Each structure stands twice: as C-alpha cells, then as structure tokens.
Amino acid sequence: MAISKAFLFVCFLIIIFVFGVNGLKVAHDGRAITIDGERRILLSGSIHYPRSTTKMWPDLIRKSKEGGLDAIETYVFWNAHEPVRRQYDFTGNLDLIRFLKTIQEEGLYAVLRIGPYVCAEWNYGGLPVWLHNMPGCEIRTANDVYMNEMKNFTTLIIDMVKKEKLFASQGGNIILAQIENEYGNVMSVYGDAGKAYIDWCANMAESFHIGVPWIMCQQSDAPQPMINTCNGWYCDSFTPNNPNSPKMWTENWTGWFKNWGSRDPHRTAEDVAFSVARFFQYGGTFQNYYMYHGGTNFGRSAGGPYITTSYDYDAPLDEYGNLNQPKWGHLKQLHQVLKSIERTLTHGNITTTDFGNSVTATIYATNETSSCFLGNANTTTDATITFQGTQYSIPAWSVSILPDCKNEAYNTAKVNTQTSHVAANTLLDQKNAASDVSDYLWYMTSVNLKADDPIWSDNMTLRINGSGHILHAYVNGEYVASQWATYGIFNYVFEHRVKLKPGKNLISILSATVGYQNYGSTYKYDMIRSGILGPVELIGSKGDETVIKDLSSHKWSYKIGLHGFENELFSSDSKFDSKWESQQLPINRMMTWYKTTFKAPLGTDAVVVDLLGLGKGMAWVNGQSLGRYWPSYKADEDGCSAEPCDYRGTYNDKKCVTNCGEPTQRWYHVPRSFLQDGINALTLFEEFGGNPSLVNFQTITVGTTCGNGTCESPKNALSIIQNLCVGKEKCSIDVSEDTFGLTSCGDISKRLAVEAIC
Ligand SMILES: *[C@@H]1O[C@H](CO)[C@@H](O)[C@H](O)[C@H]1NC(C)=O
Ligand SMILES: *[C@@H]1O[C@H](CO)[C@@H](O)[C@H](O)[C@H]1NC(C)=O
Ligand SMILES: *[C@@H]1O[C@H](CO)[C@@H](O)[C@H](O)[C@H]1NC(C)=O
Ligand SMILES: *[C@@H]1O[C@H](CO)[C@@H](O)[C@H](O)[C@H]1NC(C)=O
Ligand SMILES: *[C@@H]1O[C@H](CO)[C@@H](O)[C@H](O)[C@H]1NC(C)=O
Ligand SMILES: *[C@@H]1O[C@H](CO)[C@@H](O)[C@H](O)[C@H]1NC(C)=O
Ligand SMILES: *[C@@H]1O[C@H](CO)[C@@H](O)[C@H](O)[C@H]1NC(C)=O
Ligand SMILES: CC(=O)N[C@H]1CO[C@H](CO)[C@@H](O)[C@@H]1O
C-alpha cells in the first residue's frame, strides 16, 4: 500500500533490444538489439493510445515515421481496460490491438510495455483501485493476492497479442516487451519481499515465451535474461548490469508534463538532441522518446495528484498531433545522421579521447570506415579543438557528428531545420530567414544599457536603414512607428524617437514583404536582398555630440510569420474557431483578425468585396485567399485628366490614367467558386489598423454604367428612391419623366439602375 511515493516519479522509457523465432528473430548481444542477426540502431517514441483518438492514430504514426522513428512504444493501461474486476473494455481508443495493428500497417516496430504498473502520470499509475480494496492485497510486492491479479491481467494481454500474431517472433511487429516499470526506484521500500517480487516478475515474463526480449527499466539488478534499461533526461553514463545487455534508453524525456498551477515546461530541441547524440556517442544503440506524442488525459485518466488534462509534454508532436517545430525537424535530422552510420555504431571499436573541460572525441572504427562524435558537455564555454589535424569548434553543451570523421554533418546546438525561430549575429535577408512561407518576419534583438552608457540622453532615436517594404518597430513591447517604401523606391530610412531603460531593452522589428522581386535587367534580380538591410542603430545626442550604437551585428533572433497564420485562423475548419470574440468591433487596431459571415449575392454576376476603410492585410473567403489588400494606399493625386483620353500618339503607362487620389485597389475579386449557398465566411488580417464596418459584397454587372453624362435626371434620383423604398420590405417605382423629371436630351431611352444593400 505504500505507494503514494510512486506518484512523485515519472515513468518514461528508452529501450534497446532483440529476439525472434518464426517471423523476425529479435535478440541482442552486449552491443545492440539484433533483428534477424543484424545489430540495429533503433529509434523509438512513446505514444499512449488512450491519449488520442483512433482517428488520430494513423496520422500520429505516419508523422513519427517521417520524423525518423523505427518503433512506437506504449504502456498498457490496466485500470482503463479492467475498470471493474473481470469486466473489460477494449473499445474505441482503448483498442490496444487496433493501435498495434495501425503501427504495423504504417511499417513501424512496436515496443509493448505492459507494466502493468505504468506510472505515466496516469490515474493511480495504471493500477485499478479495486485492487487496493481487495482484502489482503498489497501491491507491487510478493503478495499472493496481488501477484495473482497481475498475472491474470498480464496473461490476458499476452494472449490477446499472441492470438493476433503481433510479436515479431510470430511475424508481427512487437520487438520488445516490458514487465513492471521503474521498480528499482522504489524497491527498497519493500525490503526482501521486493527482490522476491521482481524475480517472480522476471520468471512470469519468461514463462510466456513471447519470442522477443523482455526489458525492465530502471532495474539495476534485473534478473537475467531481463535487460535493464535507463530512463531519464540523460543516459549517456548508464551501464547495464550484464555485459551481454546492450545500452538501452527507454525513456528520454522530451519535455515534461504539467500540473495544475505549474508553468508550461519546455525542453529545447538543442538539449534533447544533445542528450540523444551523447547517448549514441557513449555506445547507446536503442533509444525511446518519452513522449513523442503526449496527447490528452481524457475523462478521469489524469494521474497525479494534480496532473493537467493536457499531456502535451512539449513532445515533438504536440497535443493535437501537429509538428512541434523546431524540435521535430531537428531530431529528424539527427535520426538521419545516426542511421547513416548505423553499421559503424554497432560494429566499430570505440575510442574516446578526453580534451579536458568536459570536451571529448569518440571514434567508432571498423576496418572499412570510421565515424566520430565531438562532444562538449561544458555548460558555458564553447570549445575549439584540433582533432586529426583539423580545427573544430563545438558550442557549449553540444555534440557534433562527423560521419566520415572529417566533415560535421550535424551539431545538436545548430537548429537549422525548417523552423520559425532562427538566430544569427547579423541581419539576414528575409528570403533566407523566412524562405517563402510568409510575408512577415520578426527581427528581434536586445540591447543592454548601463546607467552610465555614453548613449544616454533624453533624445534617443532608433534608426533603421529600411528596404523591408514595410516595417513596424516596437521597443520593449511598445509600438514605436511604421514605415513603408513606395513603388520603385525601396530604400528609406526609418528614424523615430524611442524610450529606453537602463538594463535590457528588447527591440523588435516586424518586416513585411509585398512580393519578392521578380525581374531585373541590369542586375541579378534574385540576389536583391529583402527585409531589413541595416544598419540598425541607436543614436543618442546631447547638444552637438552624437553617440551611435550599431546593433547590426548583435545577436538577432528571427521568427517567421504571425501566430494567426501559423494557426490558420483563416481556414474554414480552424480549430481555434472558438477563440473569436464578438464584442464591440475593434477599429484602427493593428495586427487584428476579423471574421464575419455573409450570404453570397444571388445570380451569376462576378462578386467583389469592397474593403474601403481597411488599411493593409490579407483576406480569405471560406479559407481561400483573396490575396493582399491595401485600400488605404491612395493613388497619386496628379496625372488624371478631365479630358477624354486622346488615343493618338505613342502610348506609355502615364497616359490615360484614372483613379487619381483614390484607393489603389478597393474591390477584390471573390470568384464564384469560392462561394457556397447559405453562409460564407470572410476572414481579414488587418496589419495597419482599419475599420471593417464598411466592408460589403457587390456584384459587377457588365453593360451598365452609371456615369456623369449629359443625359441625366435633373432631380436627385437617389433621394427619390430612398423616400420610396428605405425601410420597406417591397417597393415599386414608376420609372418615368413624371417621377424623375425632364431631361434635355430628348427622346432617347433612359435607364434606372438601383443597387440596394439589405
Ligand atoms: C483470471 O481470473 C478468472 C477468475 O476471476 C479466471 O476465470 C481466469 O481463468 C483467470 N485468467 C487467467 C489467465 O488465469
Ligand atoms: C568549462 O570550461 C571552463 C573554461 O574552459 C572551465 O574553467 C571549466 O572548468 C569547464 N567546466 C567543466 C565542468 O568542465
Ligand atoms: C578493434 O579491436 C579489436 C580488438 O582489440 C582489434 O582486433 C581490431 O583490429 C580493431 N579494429 C579496428 C578497425 O581498429
Ligand atoms: C579487421 O582487420 C583486422 C586486422 O587486419 C583483422 O584481424 C580483422 O579480422 C578485420 N575485421 C574484419 C571484420 O574484417
Ligand atoms: C534628436 O536627435 C535627432 C538625431 O538623432 C536630431 O535630428 C534632432 O534634432 C534631435 N532633437 C532634439 C530636440 O535634440
Ligand atoms: C542603406 O542601404 C542602402 C541599400 O543597400 C545602401 O545603399 C546605403 O548605403 C545604406 N545606408 C547606410 C547608412 O549604410
Ligand atoms: C456628377 O457630376 C456632378 C456635377 O458635375 C458632381 O457633383 C457629382 O459628384 C458627380 N457624381 C458622380 C457619382 O461622379
Ligand atoms: C527516473 C529517473 O531516471 N530519473 C532521473 C531523470 O533525470 C534526472 C536528471 O538527469 C535525474 O535527476 C533523475 O534521477
């Protein structure tokens, strides 16, 4: 009963293994799990089937495979399957067999950690509470009542799996199984009975003859042939208790769970990659991410006490199954590099040289080839070492992998996966930093100012040599100003007063492109830089004296895009749909998303949306982009002529222009095919701030023009119609000279066009 302590432990896994009979022969030697006699580097990830839905499973598993995993690991959740003694539930997302088969269909191995004690931040560690209430039952120790129940459930699971021929030895995909879980951490509580119990667990497991190896994580005295494995944040210095057991990491904690009241835990991609690379540098051959997808604690399944409903874990796949970048991508690259040197890692002689200050180099050498790891476990100091005649720099707390012992293919601290966060000691070309996934790129840096910094004055300005099409500057989260280029003149200087404070100041510049250069006749157009070119400077002036601080080569962090775009707020099935508030319509507010519904205009005429009143941004109808809009940008006042256009003479683009002084583009085409019967959705992202209350949909009718000519009604036609029709459900108008007056143009027929917005 003394299990309350177990609540404080987290159960994670990392495993390494081998065995087989009929199908695959999975076994192991002291180096690695072998599959059909071949030593393997195996990368596995935990996904707990009850923490997602059956519909999500194929996608989660596909994304795991795409991320470079070989195997999916899961616990089995006893109290979910047997909520009442001898009454079982294997339906819906408790369908363990379906989950294992889904993994198999996607072509991955499975690791089955039966437990059935699982910890896992799962209610009561996965044990049914009815056990606790059985007379004479003492859990997880040499107690007949408990052992009988544990054996009954474990047998049930093994039989189910065997019946479906899911063990690799039967031709299935399960390559490893686990009995008990992290018992080594608590065994001393049970005294001698604990040791007797774990031996019993091992014997029972063996008696099932499943044909694949059994593991026991965190069990330093695991009885043979159980393989003891390591769980933890780092497992590089772990050694199994038997020279014939490979070095396996069953729980590499990719992040952490959350409890009510806790902040959101995050483990960086760099650090997870460091721990994995280091594990392989030091001879590891199997590792499992706990979690690869954390998911959700549905119902009352959350353990604790006080574990939250979300079990996101900051895992490579987030709670909803989306890629958690850059973590997913950074690890994927690591997996590719490790797989490329699988043979060397599993066969090479290992030699490690200590360079001091926690810097080591490890050579894996076979007769044919060698691969190297350069590790720097120093938490603060970057290292430069000369290794086999070449100089290498290794950032603090990182591992470089040199598949040929010459060229660095990967460093755990250099995250260059397709990601939204980048950092560099220079101002990057927006094309390099943001690729072409968004118009928007944040340039962010911080400036530490001492109280006696010579730059201090009460007149400090931020000066940015622009060219970023459009930029919006913020200092310490407060908006400073915006500026943009005009067509053809893309260089401008932004200069505005800013308020800084002693200590750390955060400077954030949002650069927006309005289309990348598409042509150049006297230069290579593709090489034209975009974004903030620099310099970016702070200027302090006291009287005549000016002090300039150039920030251009500071450390700049980059973030692509804006949250709303990442979350696809414009998409018709956006899962953030509930976040829309319908309070008072905010106007003139920068970076604001608006969403409304409308009925499509009837008929077949072309439809446009009139965006007068808005600043600049992007518009979508039913999730389909209408493109950028910018009605606040007015055309030149000059150059339009009241005279009819003279067709004679050579044409140029300044001739016969119209629309002077008006919004450059006010109406935006909404193709009929974007529209549906009934309700349609319009989404706007307003960058500058505007007033969407005037937005309306119109149709374009060919062949009618309402223009100012010489043959017009002499009366105010609009007010006549307003009087007759506004406020009425129906109205009829007598279109005659009696109503609209005599014109000076005689007998020619006249037309009345009315457009009504209801
Ligand atoms: C589990 O216990 C039930 C009785 O409660 C028994 O009928 C069944 O055979 C047992 N299963 C195993 C595998 O021992
Ligand atoms: C880290 O590097 C610094 C500087 O080289 C050194 O003084 C320190 O001892 C190192 N720390 C460790 C743990 O190696
Ligand atoms: C690996 O070590 C073994 C035993 O020390 C030795 O016989 C063999 O030559 C070594 N191979 C390489 C490639 O260094
Ligand atoms: C590697 O080379 C060593 C020394 O030449 C030899 O003894 C050993 O058998 C070779 N090993 C393999 C796997 O070829
Ligand atoms: C403030 O500094 C700017 C240049 O950085 C200068 O142009 C301006 O005249 C200064 N204003 C005052 C009030 O000193
Ligand atoms: C600003 O950028 C433009 C375009 O690259 C460049 O010609 C100009 O010299 C820059 N200005 C300064 C002050 O560096
Ligand atoms: C039509 O012309 C009159 C007089 O020239 C002018 O006041 C009015 O604004 C014009 N209406 C439109 C719709 O252009
Ligand atoms: C259960 C377990 O292995 N816990 C370890 C996880 O890693 C941290 C940090 O390395 C250790 O302090 C724990 O003991």
PDB file of N, CA, C and O in Angstrom, residues 690-743:
ATOM      1  N   GLY A 690      -7.730  49.336 -39.232  1.00  0.00           N
ATOM      2  CA  GLY A 690      -8.729  49.875 -40.151  1.00  0.00           C
ATOM      3  C   GLY A 690     -10.102  49.695 -39.564  1.00  0.00           C
ATOM      4  O   GLY A 690     -10.250  49.260 -38.421  1.00  0.00           O
ATOM      5  N   ASN A 691     -11.108  50.049 -40.367  1.00  0.00           N
ATOM      6  CA  ASN A 691     -12.479  49.940 -39.907  1.00  0.00           C
ATOM      7  C   ASN A 691     -13.244  49.016 -40.847  1.00  0.00           C
ATOM      8  O   ASN A 691     -13.588  49.406 -41.952  1.00  0.00           O
ATOM      9  N   PRO A 692     -13.500  47.790 -40.394  1.00  0.00           N
ATOM     10  CA  PRO A 692     -14.145  46.833 -41.301  1.00  0.00           C
ATOM     11  C   PRO A 692     -15.655  47.009 -41.385  1.00  0.00           C
ATOM     12  O   PRO A 692     -16.304  46.239 -42.078  1.00  0.00           O
ATOM     13  N   SER A 693     -16.222  48.022 -40.718  1.00  0.00           N
ATOM     14  CA  SER A 693     -17.688  48.086 -40.677  1.00  0.00           C
ATOM     15  C   SER A 693     -18.285  48.423 -42.042  1.00  0.00           C
ATOM     16  O   SER A 693     -19.459  48.208 -42.273  1.00  0.00           O
ATOM     17  N   LEU A 694     -17.462  48.969 -42.949  1.00  0.00           N
ATOM     18  CA  LEU A 694     -17.995  49.329 -44.259  1.00  0.00           C
ATOM     19  C   LEU A 694     -17.872  48.213 -45.288  1.00  0.00           C
ATOM     20  O   LEU A 694     -18.352  48.341 -46.411  1.00  0.00           O
ATOM     21  N   VAL A 695     -17.192  47.153 -44.887  1.00  0.00           N
ATOM     22  CA  VAL A 695     -16.924  46.086 -45.851  1.00  0.00           C
ATOM     23  C   VAL A 695     -18.235  45.508 -46.372  1.00  0.00           C
ATOM     24  O   VAL A 695     -19.148  45.246 -45.604  1.00  0.00           O
ATOM     25  N   ASN A 696     -18.354  45.357 -47.688  1.00  0.00           N
ATOM     26  CA  ASN A 696     -19.558  44.751 -48.238  1.00  0.00           C
ATOM     27  C   ASN A 696     -19.261  44.052 -49.552  1.00  0.00           C
ATOM     28  O   ASN A 696     -18.245  44.292 -50.188  1.00  0.00           O
ATOM     29  N   PHE A 697     -20.178  43.159 -49.917  1.00  0.00           N
ATOM     30  CA  PHE A 697     -20.016  42.388 -51.148  1.00  0.00           C
ATOM     31  C   PHE A 697     -20.877  42.991 -52.244  1.00  0.00           C
ATOM     32  O   PHE A 697     -21.995  43.413 -51.984  1.00  0.00           O
ATOM     33  N   GLN A 698     -20.352  43.036 -53.434  1.00  0.00           N
ATOM     34  CA  GLN A 698     -21.084  43.623 -54.552  1.00  0.00           C
ATOM     35  C   GLN A 698     -20.941  42.725 -55.765  1.00  0.00           C
ATOM     36  O   GLN A 698     -20.042  41.903 -55.821  1.00  0.00           O
ATOM     37  N   THR A 699     -21.850  42.931 -56.716  1.00  0.00           N
ATOM     38  CA  THR A 699     -21.681  42.197 -57.969  1.00  0.00           C
ATOM     39  C   THR A 699     -21.335  43.182 -59.067  1.00  0.00           C
ATOM     40  O   THR A 699     -21.656  44.360 -58.991  1.00  0.00           O
ATOM     41  N   ILE A 700     -20.648  42.681 -60.022  1.00  0.00           N
ATOM     42  CA  ILE A 700     -20.250  43.502 -61.156  1.00  0.00           C
ATOM     43  C   ILE A 700     -21.138  43.096 -62.333  1.00  0.00           C
ATOM     44  O   ILE A 700     -21.165  41.921 -62.704  1.00  0.00           O
ATOM     45  N   THR A 701     -21.864  44.058 -62.863  1.00  0.00           N
ATOM     46  CA  THR A 701     -22.743  43.753 -63.984  1.00  0.00           C
ATOM     47  C   THR A 701     -22.142  44.346 -65.245  1.00  0.00           C
ATOM     48  O   THR A 701     -21.758  45.508 -65.262  1.00  0.00           O
ATOM     49  N   VAL A 702     -22.057  43.542 -66.237  1.00  0.00           N
ATOM     50  CA  VAL A 702     -21.466  44.016 -67.483  1.00  0.00           C
ATOM     51  C   VAL A 702     -22.516  44.766 -68.272  1.00  0.00           C
ATOM     52  O   VAL A 702     -23.678  44.376 -68.310  1.00  0.00           O
ATOM     53  N   GLY A 703     -22.147  45.884 -68.900  1.00  0.00           N
ATOM     54  CA  GLY A 703     -23.018  46.544 -69.850  1.00  0.00           C
ATOM     55  C   GLY A 703     -23.815  47.700 -69.286  1.00  0.00           C
ATOM     56  O   GLY A 703     -24.517  48.363 -70.009  1.00  0.00           O
ATOM     57  N   THR A 704     -23.730  47.976 -68.007  1.00  0.00           N
ATOM     58  CA  THR A 704     -24.399  49.172 -67.495  1.00  0.00           C
ATOM     59  C   THR A 704     -23.371  50.057 -66.838  1.00  0.00           C
ATOM     60  O   THR A 704     -22.478  49.576 -66.154  1.00  0.00           O
ATOM     61  N   THR A 705     -23.491  51.319 -67.068  1.00  0.00           N
ATOM     62  CA  THR A 705     -22.614  52.241 -66.373  1.00  0.00           C
ATOM     63  C   THR A 705     -23.458  53.360 -65.815  1.00  0.00           C
ATOM     64  O   THR A 705     -24.377  53.854 -66.473  1.00  0.00           O
ATOM     65  N   CYS A 706     -23.169  53.719 -64.618  1.00  0.00           N
ATOM     66  CA  CYS A 706     -23.803  54.892 -64.051  1.00  0.00           C
ATOM     67  C   CYS A 706     -22.748  55.971 -64.094  1.00  0.00           C
ATOM     68  O   CYS A 706     -21.822  55.954 -63.293  1.00  0.00           O
ATOM     69  N   GLY A 707     -22.841  56.845 -65.019  1.00  0.00           N
ATOM     70  CA  GLY A 707     -21.782  57.843 -65.124  1.00  0.00           C
ATOM     71  C   GLY A 707     -22.368  59.224 -65.159  1.00  0.00           C
ATOM     72  O   GLY A 707     -23.573  59.404 -65.282  1.00  0.00           O
ATOM     73  N   ASN A 708     -21.536  60.176 -65.046  1.00  0.00           N
ATOM     74  CA  ASN A 708     -21.959  61.556 -65.168  1.00  0.00           C
ATOM     75  C   ASN A 708     -21.926  61.925 -66.650  1.00  0.00           C
ATOM     76  O   ASN A 708     -20.882  62.119 -67.215  1.00  0.00           O
ATOM     77  N   GLY A 709     -23.061  62.025 -67.236  1.00  0.00           N
ATOM     78  CA  GLY A 709     -23.074  62.422 -68.645  1.00  0.00           C
ATOM     79  C   GLY A 709     -23.958  63.630 -68.809  1.00  0.00           C
ATOM     80  O   GLY A 709     -24.263  64.336 -67.850  1.00  0.00           O
ATOM     81  N   THR A 710     -24.382  63.816 -69.974  1.00  0.00           N
ATOM     82  CA  THR A 710     -25.195  64.998 -70.238  1.00  0.00           C
ATOM     83  C   THR A 710     -26.673  64.668 -70.169  1.00  0.00           C
ATOM     84  O   THR A 710     -27.512  65.537 -70.165  1.00  0.00           O
ATOM     85  N   CYS A 711     -26.978  63.370 -70.144  1.00  0.00           N
ATOM     86  CA  CYS A 711     -28.376  62.977 -70.188  1.00  0.00           C
ATOM     87  C   CYS A 711     -28.795  62.383 -68.860  1.00  0.00           C
ATOM     88  O   CYS A 711     -28.917  61.187 -68.697  1.00  0.00           O
ATOM     89  N   GLU A 712     -28.927  63.260 -67.886  1.00  0.00           N
ATOM     90  CA  GLU A 712     -29.200  62.766 -66.540  1.00  0.00           C
ATOM     91  C   GLU A 712     -30.482  63.335 -66.008  1.00  0.00           C
ATOM     92  O   GLU A 712     -30.906  64.417 -66.388  1.00  0.00           O
ATOM     93  N   SER A 713     -31.061  62.602 -65.066  1.00  0.00           N
ATOM     94  CA  SER A 713     -32.246  63.121 -64.408  1.00  0.00           C
ATOM     95  C   SER A 713     -31.878  64.421 -63.695  1.00  0.00           C
ATOM     96  O   SER A 713     -30.885  64.477 -62.963  1.00  0.00           O
ATOM     97  N   PRO A 714     -32.689  65.457 -63.895  1.00  0.00           N
ATOM     98  CA  PRO A 714     -32.372  66.736 -63.246  1.00  0.00           C
ATOM     99  C   PRO A 714     -32.714  66.729 -61.760  1.00  0.00           C
ATOM    100  O   PRO A 714     -32.287  67.595 -61.023  1.00  0.00           O
ATOM    101  N   LYS A 715     -33.494  65.731 -61.327  1.00  0.00           N
ATOM    102  CA  LYS A 715     -33.832  65.668 -59.893  1.00  0.00           C
ATOM    103  C   LYS A 715     -32.839  64.761 -59.161  1.00  0.00           C
ATOM    104  O   LYS A 715     -32.074  64.038 -59.797  1.00  0.00           O
ATOM    105  N   ASN A 716     -32.883  64.770 -57.880  1.00  0.00           N
ATOM    106  CA  ASN A 716     -31.995  63.902 -57.107  1.00  0.00           C
ATOM    107  C   ASN A 716     -32.599  62.493 -57.058  1.00  0.00           C
ATOM    108  O   ASN A 716     -33.447  62.190 -56.220  1.00  0.00           O
ATOM    109  N   ALA A 717     -32.167  61.677 -58.018  1.00  0.00           N
ATOM    110  CA  ALA A 717     -32.752  60.345 -58.166  1.00  0.00           C
ATOM    111  C   ALA A 717     -32.589  59.511 -56.896  1.00  0.00           C
ATOM    112  O   ALA A 717     -33.492  58.784 -56.492  1.00  0.00           O
ATOM    113  N   LEU A 718     -31.438  59.664 -56.265  1.00  0.00           N
ATOM    114  CA  LEU A 718     -31.167  58.848 -55.087  1.00  0.00           C
ATOM    115  C   LEU A 718     -32.189  59.112 -53.986  1.00  0.00           C
ATOM    116  O   LEU A 718     -32.767  58.189 -53.412  1.00  0.00           O
ATOM    117  N   SER A 719     -32.446  60.395 -53.714  1.00  0.00           N
ATOM    118  CA  SER A 719     -33.356  60.672 -52.595  1.00  0.00           C
ATOM    119  C   SER A 719     -34.783  60.276 -52.951  1.00  0.00           C
ATOM    120  O   SER A 719     -35.560  59.887 -52.085  1.00  0.00           O
ATOM    121  N   ILE A 720     -35.137  60.346 -54.239  1.00  0.00           N
ATOM    122  CA  ILE A 720     -36.485  59.906 -54.640  1.00  0.00           C
ATOM    123  C   ILE A 720     -36.635  58.418 -54.305  1.00  0.00           C
ATOM    124  O   ILE A 720     -37.628  57.984 -53.706  1.00  0.00           O
ATOM    125  N   ILE A 721     -35.623  57.662 -54.669  1.00  0.00           N
ATOM    126  CA  ILE A 721     -35.711  56.217 -54.436  1.00  0.00           C
ATOM    127  C   ILE A 721     -35.659  55.902 -52.942  1.00  0.00           C
ATOM    128  O   ILE A 721     -36.395  55.051 -52.436  1.00  0.00           O
ATOM    129  N   GLN A 722     -34.800  56.625 -52.239  1.00  0.00           N
ATOM    130  CA  GLN A 722     -34.719  56.404 -50.782  1.00  0.00           C
ATOM    131  C   GLN A 722     -36.081  56.631 -50.132  1.00  0.00           C
ATOM    132  O   GLN A 722     -36.530  55.839 -49.303  1.00  0.00           O
ATOM    133  N   ASN A 723     -36.733  57.709 -50.531  1.00  0.00           N
ATOM    134  CA  ASN A 723     -38.043  58.008 -49.957  1.00  0.00           C
ATOM    135  C   ASN A 723     -39.040  56.897 -50.229  1.00  0.00           C
ATOM    136  O   ASN A 723     -39.859  56.564 -49.379  1.00  0.00           O
ATOM    137  N   LEU A 724     -38.944  56.345 -51.424  1.00  0.00           N
ATOM    138  CA  LEU A 724     -39.926  55.324 -51.803  1.00  0.00           C
ATOM    139  C   LEU A 724     -39.644  53.969 -51.167  1.00  0.00           C
ATOM    140  O   LEU A 724     -40.547  53.176 -50.956  1.00  0.00           O
ATOM    141  N   CYS A 725     -38.362  53.689 -50.918  1.00  0.00           N
ATOM    142  CA  CYS A 725     -38.007  52.296 -50.611  1.00  0.00           C
ATOM    143  C   CYS A 725     -37.370  52.026 -49.253  1.00  0.00           C
ATOM    144  O   CYS A 725     -37.537  50.927 -48.711  1.00  0.00           O
ATOM    145  N   VAL A 726     -36.605  52.963 -48.701  1.00  0.00           N
ATOM    146  CA  VAL A 726     -35.855  52.619 -47.484  1.00  0.00           C
ATOM    147  C   VAL A 726     -36.801  52.286 -46.349  1.00  0.00           C
ATOM    148  O   VAL A 726     -37.798  52.979 -46.133  1.00  0.00           O
ATOM    149  N   GLY A 727     -36.528  51.213 -45.654  1.00  0.00           N
ATOM    150  CA  GLY A 727     -37.352  50.814 -44.521  1.00  0.00           C
ATOM    151  C   GLY A 727     -38.535  49.941 -44.913  1.00  0.00           C
ATOM    152  O   GLY A 727     -39.307  49.512 -44.066  1.00  0.00           O
ATOM    153  N   LYS A 728     -38.678  49.665 -46.220  1.00  0.00           N
ATOM    154  CA  LYS A 728     -39.820  48.836 -46.650  1.00  0.00           C
ATOM    155  C   LYS A 728     -39.340  47.466 -47.114  1.00  0.00           C
ATOM    156  O   LYS A 728     -38.219  47.321 -47.581  1.00  0.00           O
ATOM    157  N   GLU A 729     -40.233  46.516 -46.994  1.00  0.00           N
ATOM    158  CA  GLU A 729     -39.900  45.183 -47.441  1.00  0.00           C
ATOM    159  C   GLU A 729     -39.921  45.101 -48.966  1.00  0.00           C
ATOM    160  O   GLU A 729     -39.171  44.365 -49.593  1.00  0.00           O
ATOM    161  N   LYS A 730     -40.843  45.863 -49.570  1.00  0.00           N
ATOM    162  CA  LYS A 730     -41.006  45.883 -51.020  1.00  0.00           C
ATOM    163  C   LYS A 730     -41.248  47.322 -51.436  1.00  0.00           C
ATOM    164  O   LYS A 730     -41.791  48.110 -50.664  1.00  0.00           O
ATOM    165  N   CYS A 731     -40.900  47.644 -52.667  1.00  0.00           N
ATOM    166  CA  CYS A 731     -41.287  48.960 -53.155  1.00  0.00           C
ATOM    167  C   CYS A 731     -41.377  48.903 -54.669  1.00  0.00           C
ATOM    168  O   CYS A 731     -40.707  48.088 -55.299  1.00  0.00           O
ATOM    169  N   SER A 732     -42.208  49.734 -55.252  1.00  0.00           N
ATOM    170  CA  SER A 732     -42.211  49.794 -56.706  1.00  0.00           C
ATOM    171  C   SER A 732     -42.052  51.253 -57.124  1.00  0.00           C
ATOM    172  O   SER A 732     -42.486  52.173 -56.421  1.00  0.00           O
ATOM    173  N   ILE A 733     -41.386  51.414 -58.229  1.00  0.00           N
ATOM    174  CA  ILE A 733     -41.051  52.772 -58.666  1.00  0.00           C
ATOM    175  C   ILE A 733     -41.587  52.972 -60.083  1.00  0.00           C
ATOM    176  O   ILE A 733     -41.393  52.115 -60.949  1.00  0.00           O
ATOM    177  N   ASP A 734     -42.207  54.058 -60.262  1.00  0.00           N
ATOM    178  CA  ASP A 734     -42.667  54.416 -61.603  1.00  0.00           C
ATOM    179  C   ASP A 734     -41.502  55.117 -62.304  1.00  0.00           C
ATOM    180  O   ASP A 734     -41.145  56.246 -61.973  1.00  0.00           O
ATOM    181  N   VAL A 735     -40.869  54.379 -63.222  1.00  0.00           N
ATOM    182  CA  VAL A 735     -39.699  54.966 -63.879  1.00  0.00           C
ATOM    183  C   VAL A 735     -40.184  55.765 -65.102  1.00  0.00           C
ATOM    184  O   VAL A 735     -40.358  55.233 -66.190  1.00  0.00           O
ATOM    185  N   SER A 736     -40.415  57.024 -64.865  1.00  0.00           N
ATOM    186  CA  SER A 736     -40.885  57.882 -65.965  1.00  0.00           C
ATOM    187  C   SER A 736     -40.431  59.305 -65.724  1.00  0.00           C
ATOM    188  O   SER A 736     -39.924  59.620 -64.640  1.00  0.00           O
ATOM    189  N   GLU A 737     -40.634  60.137 -66.699  1.00  0.00           N
ATOM    190  CA  GLU A 737     -40.228  61.541 -66.544  1.00  0.00           C
ATOM    191  C   GLU A 737     -41.092  62.236 -65.501  1.00  0.00           C
ATOM    192  O   GLU A 737     -40.691  63.235 -64.932  1.00  0.00           O
ATOM    193  N   ASP A 738     -42.277  61.644 -65.207  1.00  0.00           N
ATOM    194  CA  ASP A 738     -43.097  62.222 -64.152  1.00  0.00           C
ATOM    195  C   ASP A 738     -42.374  62.138 -62.809  1.00  0.00           C
ATOM    196  O   ASP A 738     -42.442  63.034 -61.990  1.00  0.00           O
ATOM    197  N   THR A 739     -41.713  61.022 -62.617  1.00  0.00           N
ATOM    198  CA  THR A 739     -41.019  60.841 -61.339  1.00  0.00           C
ATOM    199  C   THR A 739     -39.634  61.500 -61.357  1.00  0.00           C
ATOM    200  O   THR A 739     -39.256  62.168 -60.408  1.00  0.00           O
ATOM    201  N   PHE A 740     -38.912  61.318 -62.442  1.00  0.00           N
ATOM    202  CA  PHE A 740     -37.501  61.738 -62.427  1.00  0.00           C
ATOM    203  C   PHE A 740     -37.215  63.026 -63.208  1.00  0.00           C
ATOM    204  O   PHE A 740     -36.076  63.447 -63.294  1.00  0.00           O
ATOM    205  N   GLY A 741     -38.247  63.587 -63.790  1.00  0.00           N
ATOM    206  CA  GLY A 741     -38.075  64.897 -64.415  1.00  0.00           C
ATOM    207  C   GLY A 741     -37.672  64.835 -65.878  1.00  0.00           C
ATOM    208  O   GLY A 741     -37.211  63.807 -66.379  1.00  0.00           O
ATOM    209  N   LEU A 742     -37.822  65.943 -66.545  1.00  0.00           N
ATOM    210  CA  LEU A 742     -37.481  66.030 -67.961  1.00  0.00           C
ATOM    211  C   LEU A 742     -35.990  66.221 -68.144  1.00  0.00           C
ATOM    212  O   LEU A 742     -35.361  66.977 -67.426  1.00  0.00           O
ATOM    213  N   THR A 743     -35.439  65.504 -69.112  1.00  0.00           N
ATOM    214  CA  THR A 743     -34.028  65.730 -69.412  1.00  0.00           C
ATOM    215  C   THR A 743     -33.947  66.591 -70.649  1.00  0.00           C
ATOM    216  O   THR A 743     -34.927  66.766 -71.378  1.00  0.00           O
TER     217      THR A 743
END
